[in-house]
mmCIF file of C-alpha atoms in Angstrom:
data_model
loop_
_atom_site.group_PDB
_atom_site.id
_atom_site.type_symbol
_atom_site.label_atom_id
_atom_site.label_comp_id
_atom_site.label_asym_id
_atom_site.label_seq_id
_atom_site.Cartn_x
_atom_site.Cartn_y
_atom_site.Cartn_z
ATOM 1 C CA UNK N 1 -16.885 3.442 16.967
ATOM 2 C CA UNK N 2 -18.488 4.831 13.832
ATOM 3 C CA UNK N 3 -15.994 4.928 10.983
ATOM 4 C CA UNK N 4 -15.327 8.361 9.570
ATOM 5 C CA UNK N 5 -15.836 8.280 5.763
ATOM 6 C CA UNK N 6 -13.390 11.128 5.211
ATOM 7 C CA UNK N 7 -10.810 9.335 7.294
ATOM 8 C CA UNK N 8 -11.432 6.123 5.355
ATOM 9 C CA UNK N 9 -10.896 7.951 2.083
ATOM 10 C CA UNK N 10 -7.660 9.426 3.366
ATOM 11 C CA UNK N 11 -6.506 5.998 4.489
ATOM 12 C CA UNK N 12 -7.149 4.698 0.969
ATOM 13 C CA UNK N 13 -5.076 7.567 -0.410
ATOM 14 C CA UNK N 14 -2.354 6.903 2.143
ATOM 15 C CA UNK N 15 -2.253 3.285 1.040
ATOM 16 C CA UNK N 16 -1.689 4.558 -2.487
ATOM 17 C CA UNK N 17 1.288 6.545 -1.220
ATOM 18 C CA UNK N 18 -0.159 10.033 -0.748
ATOM 19 C CA UNK N 19 1.941 11.912 1.764
ATOM 20 C CA UNK N 20 -0.717 14.615 1.965
ATOM 21 C CA UNK N 21 -3.193 12.000 3.141
ATOM 22 C CA UNK N 22 -0.716 10.893 5.755
ATOM 23 C CA UNK N 23 -0.323 14.420 7.019
ATOM 24 C CA UNK N 24 -4.097 14.703 7.356
ATOM 25 C CA UNK N 25 -4.303 11.415 9.245
ATOM 26 C CA UNK N 26 -1.470 12.380 11.581
ATOM 27 C CA UNK N 27 -2.929 15.776 12.342
ATOM 28 C CA UNK N 28 -6.365 14.262 12.892
ATOM 29 C CA UNK N 29 -5.257 11.553 15.294
ATOM 30 C CA UNK N 30 -2.157 12.993 16.954
ATOM 31 C CA UNK N 31 -3.971 14.683 19.828
ATOM 32 C CA UNK N 32 -6.002 11.679 20.921
ATOM 33 C CA UNK N 33 -3.068 9.340 20.415
ATOM 34 C CA UNK N 34 -0.714 11.454 22.520
ATOM 35 C CA UNK N 35 -3.330 11.744 25.258
ATOM 36 C CA UNK N 36 -3.806 7.995 25.225
ATOM 37 C CA UNK N 37 -0.051 7.461 25.378
ATOM 38 C CA UNK N 38 0.228 9.976 28.202
ATOM 39 C CA UNK N 39 -2.439 8.185 30.242
ATOM 40 C CA UNK N 40 -0.606 4.938 29.644
ATOM 41 C CA UNK N 41 2.744 6.315 30.743
ATOM 42 C CA UNK N 42 2.232 9.426 32.849
ATOM 43 C CA UNK N 43 5.103 10.936 30.870
ATOM 44 C CA UNK N 44 4.479 13.678 28.307
ATOM 45 C CA UNK N 45 7.750 13.355 26.421
ATOM 46 C CA UNK N 46 7.491 9.597 26.303
ATOM 47 C CA UNK N 47 3.881 9.914 25.153
ATOM 48 C CA UNK N 48 4.968 11.966 22.145
ATOM 49 C CA UNK N 49 7.709 9.454 21.364
ATOM 50 C CA UNK N 50 5.306 6.528 21.551
ATOM 51 C CA UNK N 51 2.772 8.336 19.393
ATOM 52 C CA UNK N 52 5.456 9.037 16.808
ATOM 53 C CA UNK N 53 6.568 5.407 16.876
ATOM 54 C CA UNK N 54 2.937 4.373 16.431
ATOM 55 C CA UNK N 55 2.471 6.561 13.361
ATOM 56 C CA UNK N 56 5.737 5.370 11.842
ATOM 57 C CA UNK N 57 4.727 1.740 12.331
ATOM 58 C CA UNK N 58 1.338 2.481 10.809
ATOM 59 C CA UNK N 59 3.083 4.195 7.888
ATOM 60 C CA UNK N 60 5.102 1.128 6.939
ATOM 61 C CA UNK N 61 2.304 -1.360 7.650
ATOM 62 C CA UNK N 62 -0.672 0.561 6.267
ATOM 63 C CA UNK N 63 -1.378 -2.055 3.598
ATOM 64 C CA UNK N 64 -2.052 -4.613 6.320
ATOM 65 C CA UNK N 65 -5.086 -2.606 7.468
ATOM 66 C CA UNK N 66 -8.113 -4.270 5.907
ATOM 67 C CA UNK N 67 -10.882 -1.860 6.939
ATOM 68 C CA UNK N 68 -9.922 1.709 6.198
ATOM 69 C CA UNK N 69 -12.600 2.979 8.561
ATOM 70 C CA UNK N 70 -10.937 1.223 11.488
ATOM 71 C CA UNK N 71 -7.779 3.295 11.226
ATOM 72 C CA UNK N 72 -8.210 4.962 14.628
ATOM 73 C CA UNK N 73 -8.775 1.680 16.442
ATOM 74 C CA UNK N 74 -5.825 0.186 14.583
ATOM 75 C CA UNK N 75 -3.612 3.054 15.744
ATOM 76 C CA UNK N 76 -4.664 2.450 19.351
ATOM 77 C CA UNK N 77 -3.769 -1.218 19.036
ATOM 78 C CA UNK N 78 -0.321 -0.337 17.715
ATOM 79 C CA UNK N 79 0.144 2.178 20.509
ATOM 80 C CA UNK N 80 -0.782 -0.314 23.231
ATOM 81 C CA UNK N 81 1.763 -2.762 21.831
ATOM 82 C CA UNK N 82 4.414 -0.066 21.546
ATOM 83 C CA UNK N 83 3.829 0.977 25.160
ATOM 84 C CA UNK N 84 4.046 -2.614 26.331
ATOM 85 C CA UNK N 85 7.290 -3.089 24.436
ATOM 86 C CA UNK N 86 8.640 0.056 26.030
ATOM 87 C CA UNK N 87 7.744 -1.013 29.535
ATOM 88 C CA UNK N 88 9.090 -4.488 28.810
ATOM 89 C CA UNK N 89 12.438 -2.918 28.014
ATOM 90 C CA UNK N 90 12.203 -0.606 31.024
ATOM 91 C CA UNK N 91 12.000 -3.537 33.447
ATOM 92 C CA UNK N 92 15.750 -4.003 33.169
ATOM 93 C CA UNK N 93 16.416 -0.335 33.876
ATOM 94 C CA UNK N 94 16.358 1.450 37.227
ATOM 95 C CA UNK N 95 13.224 3.539 37.838
ATOM 96 C CA UNK N 96 13.533 7.178 36.897
ATOM 97 C CA UNK N 97 13.249 9.889 39.484
ATOM 98 C CA UNK N 98 9.890 11.599 39.653
ATOM 99 C CA UNK N 99 11.538 14.992 39.297
ATOM 100 C CA UNK N 100 12.930 13.977 35.924
ATOM 101 C CA UNK N 101 9.420 13.962 34.555
ATOM 102 C CA UNK N 102 8.849 17.620 35.332
ATOM 103 C CA UNK N 103 9.094 19.692 32.189
ATOM 104 C CA UNK N 104 9.102 23.472 31.835
ATOM 105 C CA UNK N 105 5.501 23.131 30.745
ATOM 106 C CA UNK N 106 4.657 21.406 34.009
ATOM 107 C CA UNK N 107 6.359 24.141 35.993
ATOM 108 C CA UNK N 108 4.119 26.807 34.480
ATOM 109 C CA UNK N 109 0.620 27.681 35.667
ATOM 110 C CA UNK N 110 -1.176 24.497 36.553
ATOM 111 C CA UNK N 111 2.133 22.729 36.630
ATOM 112 C CA UNK N 112 1.533 21.406 40.098
ATOM 113 C CA UNK N 113 -1.654 19.680 39.011
ATOM 114 C CA UNK N 114 -0.052 18.275 35.876
ATOM 115 C CA UNK N 115 2.945 17.010 37.783
ATOM 116 C CA UNK N 116 0.674 15.405 40.365
ATOM 117 C CA UNK N 117 -1.436 13.716 37.707
ATOM 118 C CA UNK N 118 1.672 12.560 35.836
ATOM 119 C CA UNK N 119 3.034 11.094 39.032
ATOM 120 C CA UNK N 120 -0.278 9.476 39.944
ATOM 121 C CA UNK N 121 -0.604 7.855 36.523
ATOM 122 C CA UNK N 122 2.989 6.661 36.568
ATOM 123 C CA UNK N 123 2.464 5.035 39.954
ATOM 124 C CA UNK N 124 -0.369 2.820 38.662
ATOM 125 C CA UNK N 125 0.386 -0.720 37.611
ATOM 126 C CA UNK N 126 0.667 -1.055 33.811
ATOM 127 C CA UNK N 127 -2.587 -3.057 33.472
ATOM 128 C CA UNK N 128 -4.517 -0.463 35.494
ATOM 129 C CA UNK N 129 -2.915 2.369 33.548
ATOM 130 C CA UNK N 130 -3.843 0.741 30.243
ATOM 131 C CA UNK N 131 -7.442 0.272 31.381
ATOM 132 C CA UNK N 132 -7.629 3.897 32.502
ATOM 133 C CA UNK N 133 -6.109 5.088 29.234
ATOM 134 C CA UNK N 134 -8.531 3.163 27.055
ATOM 135 C CA UNK N 135 -11.466 4.327 29.178
ATOM 136 C CA UNK N 136 -10.336 7.938 28.860
ATOM 137 C CA UNK N 137 -9.886 7.617 25.113
ATOM 138 C CA UNK N 138 -13.532 6.614 24.904
ATOM 139 C CA UNK N 139 -15.412 5.231 21.958
ATOM 140 C CA UNK N 140 -15.096 1.621 23.051
ATOM 141 C CA UNK N 141 -17.456 -0.644 24.970
ATOM 142 C CA UNK N 142 -16.088 -2.763 27.797
ATOM 143 C CA UNK N 143 -15.881 -5.681 25.378
ATOM 144 C CA UNK N 144 -14.057 -3.568 22.808
ATOM 145 C CA UNK N 145 -11.646 -2.173 25.387
ATOM 146 C CA UNK N 146 -11.029 -5.661 26.737
ATOM 147 C CA UNK N 147 -10.348 -6.946 23.229
ATOM 148 C CA UNK N 148 -7.893 -4.112 22.635
ATOM 149 C CA UNK N 149 -6.044 -4.900 25.859
ATOM 150 C CA UNK N 150 -6.218 -8.643 25.381
ATOM 151 C CA UNK N 151 -8.121 -9.409 28.558
ATOM 152 C CA UNK N 152 -11.670 -10.344 29.541
ATOM 153 C CA UNK N 153 -14.299 -7.616 30.015
ATOM 154 C CA UNK N 154 -14.443 -8.515 33.708
ATOM 155 C CA UNK N 155 -10.687 -8.106 34.075
ATOM 156 C CA UNK N 156 -10.898 -4.787 32.260
ATOM 157 C CA UNK N 157 -13.611 -3.526 34.625
ATOM 158 C CA UNK N 158 -11.660 -4.655 37.703
ATOM 159 C CA UNK N 159 -8.495 -2.915 36.464
ATOM 160 C CA UNK N 160 -10.402 0.249 35.677
ATOM 161 C CA UNK N 161 -12.034 0.222 39.083
ATOM 162 C CA UNK N 162 -8.663 -0.174 40.792
ATOM 163 C CA UNK N 163 -7.152 2.576 38.667
ATOM 164 C CA UNK N 164 -9.903 5.044 39.511
ATOM 165 C CA UNK N 165 -9.765 4.198 43.203
ATOM 166 C CA UNK N 166 -5.991 4.687 43.278
ATOM 167 C CA UNK N 167 -6.167 7.935 41.321
ATOM 168 C CA UNK N 168 -8.869 9.285 43.611
ATOM 169 C CA UNK N 169 -6.637 8.515 46.577
ATOM 170 C CA UNK N 170 -3.526 10.051 45.025
ATOM 171 C CA UNK N 171 -5.308 13.145 43.728
ATOM 172 C CA UNK N 172 -7.619 13.644 46.702
ATOM 173 C CA UNK N 173 -6.251 17.123 47.403
ATOM 174 C CA UNK N 174 -7.122 18.335 43.924
ATOM 175 C CA UNK N 175 -10.501 16.614 43.799
ATOM 176 C CA UNK N 176 -11.656 18.350 46.970
ATOM 177 C CA UNK N 177 -10.932 21.818 45.624
ATOM 178 C CA UNK L 1 -19.175 1.881 29.907
ATOM 179 C CA UNK L 2 -20.212 -0.353 32.742
ATOM 180 C CA UNK L 3 -17.310 0.572 35.011
ATOM 181 C CA UNK L 4 -18.226 3.203 37.603
ATOM 182 C CA UNK L 5 -17.424 6.631 36.234
ATOM 183 C CA UNK L 6 -16.202 9.577 38.188
ATOM 184 C CA UNK L 7 -16.895 12.815 36.288
ATOM 185 C CA UNK L 8 -14.774 14.877 38.631
ATOM 186 C CA UNK L 9 -11.771 12.623 38.278
ATOM 187 C CA UNK L 10 -12.219 12.405 34.527
ATOM 188 C CA UNK L 11 -12.410 16.182 34.281
ATOM 189 C CA UNK L 12 -9.266 16.512 36.358
ATOM 190 C CA UNK L 13 -7.396 14.085 34.110
ATOM 191 C CA UNK L 14 -8.702 15.773 30.982
ATOM 192 C CA UNK L 15 -7.540 19.116 32.286
ATOM 193 C CA UNK L 16 -4.062 17.799 32.976
ATOM 194 C CA UNK L 17 -3.738 15.943 29.684
ATOM 195 C CA UNK L 18 -1.435 17.299 26.968
ATOM 196 C CA UNK L 19 -3.364 19.876 24.976
ATOM 197 C CA UNK L 20 -1.999 18.893 21.601
ATOM 198 C CA UNK L 21 0.978 17.482 19.829
ATOM 199 C CA UNK L 22 4.315 19.291 20.047
ATOM 200 C CA UNK L 23 5.006 21.748 17.212
ATOM 201 C CA UNK L 24 6.271 20.081 14.055
ATOM 202 C CA UNK L 25 5.075 16.689 15.196
ATOM 203 C CA UNK L 26 3.622 15.684 11.808
ATOM 204 C CA UNK L 27 6.825 16.698 10.013
ATOM 205 C CA UNK L 28 8.937 14.659 12.405
ATOM 206 C CA UNK L 29 6.658 11.653 11.995
ATOM 207 C CA UNK L 30 6.787 11.831 8.209
ATOM 208 C CA UNK L 31 10.581 12.206 8.194
ATOM 209 C CA UNK L 32 10.980 9.239 10.536
ATOM 210 C CA UNK L 33 8.523 7.201 8.460
ATOM 211 C CA UNK L 34 10.390 7.920 5.238
ATOM 212 C CA UNK L 35 13.656 6.886 6.901
ATOM 213 C CA UNK L 36 12.086 3.671 8.222
ATOM 214 C CA UNK L 37 10.659 2.838 4.815
ATOM 215 C CA UNK L 38 14.048 3.363 3.153
ATOM 216 C CA UNK L 39 15.712 1.117 5.707
ATOM 217 C CA UNK L 40 13.110 -1.572 5.157
ATOM 218 C CA UNK L 41 13.561 -1.339 1.403
ATOM 219 C CA UNK L 42 17.331 -1.617 1.759
ATOM 220 C CA UNK L 43 16.935 -4.598 4.066
ATOM 221 C CA UNK L 44 14.639 -6.315 1.584
ATOM 222 C CA UNK L 45 17.092 -5.717 -1.254
ATOM 223 C CA UNK L 46 19.986 -7.128 0.772
ATOM 224 C CA UNK L 47 17.921 -10.172 1.763
ATOM 225 C CA UNK L 48 16.798 -10.729 -1.833
ATOM 226 C CA UNK L 49 20.355 -10.510 -3.162
ATOM 227 C CA UNK L 50 21.610 -12.838 -0.435
ATOM 228 C CA UNK L 51 18.818 -15.305 -1.226
ATOM 229 C CA UNK L 52 19.567 -15.151 -4.950
ATOM 230 C CA UNK L 53 23.256 -15.785 -4.286
ATOM 231 C CA UNK L 54 22.424 -18.679 -1.985
ATOM 232 C CA UNK L 55 20.112 -20.214 -4.583
ATOM 233 C CA UNK L 56 22.711 -19.764 -7.289
ATOM 234 C CA UNK L 57 25.375 -21.386 -5.154
ATOM 235 C CA UNK L 58 23.041 -24.267 -4.311
ATOM 236 C CA UNK L 59 22.154 -24.841 -7.950
ATOM 237 C CA UNK L 60 25.830 -24.738 -8.867
ATOM 238 C CA UNK L 61 26.692 -27.291 -6.226
ATOM 239 C CA UNK L 62 23.793 -29.545 -7.168
ATOM 240 C CA UNK L 63 24.575 -29.398 -10.860
ATOM 241 C CA UNK L 64 28.168 -30.449 -10.329
ATOM 242 C CA UNK L 65 28.703 -34.159 -11.097
ATOM 243 C CA UNK L 66 29.386 -35.999 -7.889
ATOM 244 C CA UNK L 67 30.749 -39.515 -7.621
ATOM 245 C CA UNK L 68 31.433 -39.755 -11.345
ATOM 246 C CA UNK L 69 34.968 -39.634 -12.685
ATOM 247 C CA UNK L 70 36.044 -36.715 -14.771
ATOM 248 C CA UNK L 71 35.912 -37.013 -18.501
ATOM 249 C CA UNK L 72 38.744 -38.815 -20.137
ATOM 250 C CA UNK L 73 41.481 -36.525 -21.265
ATOM 251 C CA UNK L 74 41.462 -35.301 -24.798
ATOM 252 C CA UNK L 75 43.905 -37.858 -25.997
ATOM 253 C CA UNK L 76 44.118 -36.235 -29.373
ATOM 254 C CA UNK L 77 45.974 -33.391 -27.782
ATOM 255 C CA UNK L 78 48.720 -35.694 -26.607
ATOM 256 C CA UNK L 79 51.118 -36.945 -29.124
ATOM 257 C CA UNK L 80 51.216 -40.681 -28.619
ATOM 258 C CA UNK L 81 54.387 -42.652 -28.842
ATOM 259 C CA UNK L 82 52.721 -45.673 -30.342
ATOM 260 C CA UNK L 83 49.420 -47.446 -30.885
ATOM 261 C CA UNK L 84 46.807 -46.806 -28.250
ATOM 262 C CA UNK L 85 45.406 -49.901 -26.555
ATOM 263 C CA UNK L 86 43.019 -50.147 -23.622
ATOM 264 C CA UNK L 87 44.783 -50.761 -20.406
ATOM 265 C CA UNK L 88 42.066 -52.221 -18.250
ATOM 266 C CA UNK L 89 44.533 -54.190 -16.237
ATOM 267 C CA UNK L 90 46.405 -51.049 -15.324
ATOM 268 C CA UNK L 91 44.488 -49.674 -12.395
ATOM 269 C CA UNK L 92 43.783 -46.035 -12.790
ATOM 270 C CA UNK L 93 45.210 -45.791 -16.271
ATOM 271 C CA UNK L 94 43.039 -44.445 -19.015
ATOM 272 C CA UNK L 95 45.115 -45.248 -22.060
ATOM 273 C CA UNK L 96 48.346 -47.059 -22.591
ATOM 274 C CA UNK L 97 50.298 -46.632 -25.773
ATOM 275 C CA UNK L 98 52.118 -49.783 -26.708
ATOM 276 C CA UNK L 99 55.512 -49.348 -28.284
ATOM 277 C CA UNK L 100 56.084 -49.716 -31.941
ATOM 278 C CA UNK L 101 59.203 -51.254 -33.312
ATOM 279 C CA UNK L 102 60.762 -47.868 -33.726
ATOM 280 C CA UNK L 103 59.642 -46.519 -30.422
ATOM 281 C CA UNK L 104 62.031 -46.403 -27.555
ATOM 282 C CA UNK L 105 59.521 -46.077 -24.753
ATOM 283 C CA UNK L 106 56.069 -46.804 -23.415
ATOM 284 C CA UNK L 107 53.779 -43.893 -22.883
ATOM 285 C CA UNK L 108 51.185 -44.442 -20.242
ATOM 286 C CA UNK L 109 48.572 -41.916 -19.319
ATOM 287 C CA UNK L 110 46.930 -42.397 -15.976
ATOM 288 C CA UNK L 111 44.991 -40.510 -13.425
ATOM 289 C CA UNK L 112 45.749 -40.573 -9.727
ATOM 290 C CA UNK L 113 43.628 -38.523 -7.379
ATOM 291 C CA UNK L 114 42.498 -36.301 -10.194
ATOM 292 C CA UNK L 115 46.010 -35.633 -11.420
ATOM 293 C CA UNK L 116 46.947 -36.779 -14.877
ATOM 294 C CA UNK L 117 50.218 -38.630 -15.020
ATOM 295 C CA UNK L 118 52.260 -39.383 -18.072
ATOM 296 C CA UNK L 119 54.813 -42.092 -17.706
ATOM 297 C CA UNK L 120 57.505 -42.599 -20.259
ATOM 298 C CA UNK L 121 58.934 -45.990 -19.694
ATOM 299 C CA UNK L 122 62.043 -46.841 -21.694
ATOM 300 C CA UNK L 123 61.822 -50.184 -23.458
ATOM 301 C CA UNK L 124 64.175 -52.881 -22.326
ATOM 302 C CA UNK L 125 65.577 -50.883 -19.510
ATOM 303 C CA UNK L 126 63.153 -51.460 -16.705
ATOM 304 C CA UNK L 127 65.813 -50.990 -14.074
ATOM 305 C CA UNK L 128 66.212 -47.401 -15.156
ATOM 306 C CA UNK L 129 62.640 -46.748 -14.211
ATOM 307 C CA UNK L 130 63.378 -47.693 -10.677
ATOM 308 C CA UNK L 131 66.561 -45.720 -10.519
ATOM 309 C CA UNK L 132 65.528 -42.715 -12.508
ATOM 310 C CA UNK L 133 61.810 -42.749 -13.228
ATOM 311 C CA UNK L 134 60.907 -40.858 -16.296
ATOM 312 C CA UNK L 135 57.465 -40.029 -15.134
ATOM 313 C CA UNK L 136 56.103 -36.620 -15.807
ATOM 314 C CA UNK L 137 53.110 -34.977 -14.293
ATOM 315 C CA UNK L 138 50.702 -33.010 -16.262
ATOM 316 C CA UNK L 139 47.959 -30.785 -15.083
ATOM 317 C CA UNK L 140 44.308 -31.138 -15.868
ATOM 318 C CA UNK L 141 42.651 -27.995 -16.988
ATOM 319 C CA UNK L 142 39.225 -27.309 -18.390
ATOM 320 C CA UNK L 143 39.203 -27.747 -22.134
ATOM 321 C CA UNK L 144 37.509 -25.520 -24.579
ATOM 322 C CA UNK L 145 34.922 -28.096 -25.616
ATOM 323 C CA UNK L 146 32.414 -29.048 -23.009
ATOM 324 C CA UNK L 147 33.602 -31.262 -20.241
ATOM 325 C CA UNK L 148 36.686 -32.590 -22.017
ATOM 326 C CA UNK L 149 39.983 -31.889 -20.454
ATOM 327 C CA UNK L 150 43.072 -30.640 -22.187
ATOM 328 C CA UNK L 151 46.423 -31.955 -21.172
ATOM 329 C CA UNK L 152 49.502 -29.848 -21.165
ATOM 330 C CA UNK L 153 52.949 -31.230 -20.666
ATOM 331 C CA UNK L 154 55.484 -28.536 -20.578
ATOM 332 C CA UNK L 155 58.337 -29.459 -22.850
ATOM 333 C CA UNK L 156 57.952 -33.197 -22.353
ATOM 334 C CA UNK L 157 60.552 -34.088 -24.942
ATOM 335 C CA UNK L 158 63.157 -32.132 -23.109
ATOM 336 C CA UNK L 159 62.835 -34.504 -20.208
ATOM 337 C CA UNK L 160 63.875 -37.449 -22.244
#
């Protein structure tokens, strides 16, 4: 991914304690980060929570970031870890009902599609969901995505292939329209 | 990307993805970040204070003399009954004051288990010591000059 000079400058200002720089960085990256979190969870509310947790962690650890231009990739790494921690904690809890995930937003126009996609993503195994999320976020080669997920490029490709196959099966009705 | 792509599926997922962050997201993030930073700062302060206290306590313990006897009592603060002579043969005794011709008693200062003991032994009446010992106990307390110890005997003459 090509580092954004403006973003790098803002990261330098954020390291110096500028809250305005932080606001810029949050507003620049919040959309992509929430989408990535949503693909990793299939849950819109949880995605926003994980994105917030990611920004907060970045806020307190910003001085550990060596290359200011790699801020976006660094955020994704933090998010992947946060999602894994979340699902690690969730293992001890009973699975939530699918209906619980439906929000008023999902009930509006297009709500059926959103609910179906949410459900399809949530039904994937975590490794497949992570691979799908990183692929959807874009900007990374197979090697880069594999490095982010801590697996080999081959494993990443296999997981992504499985994820796409499963999503095509689960969303077949919508794909035929 | 070398994995097989599916434009239709990707478009479907993109269309279903959250459009943007919830309203006020940046404000919430900044508020939560400030709170987290304050908590971290407080935690660091507490840890630093605890570490400083632990170091201070360790230094205090290490600097305390161990295995060496306390300093001899400040004999000058005790009014002797006679001439002071070393009492090496008296186990545990620091100083023994031999009687003078006019004196009516021995005065022996000793230390037992860290407690200073003053023994007034009447001359020529050893049996009285067994029947009615005239020993008095004094307390050791930190003196005003370095490690020396002051000895206080509350109204010792009244005991005689």
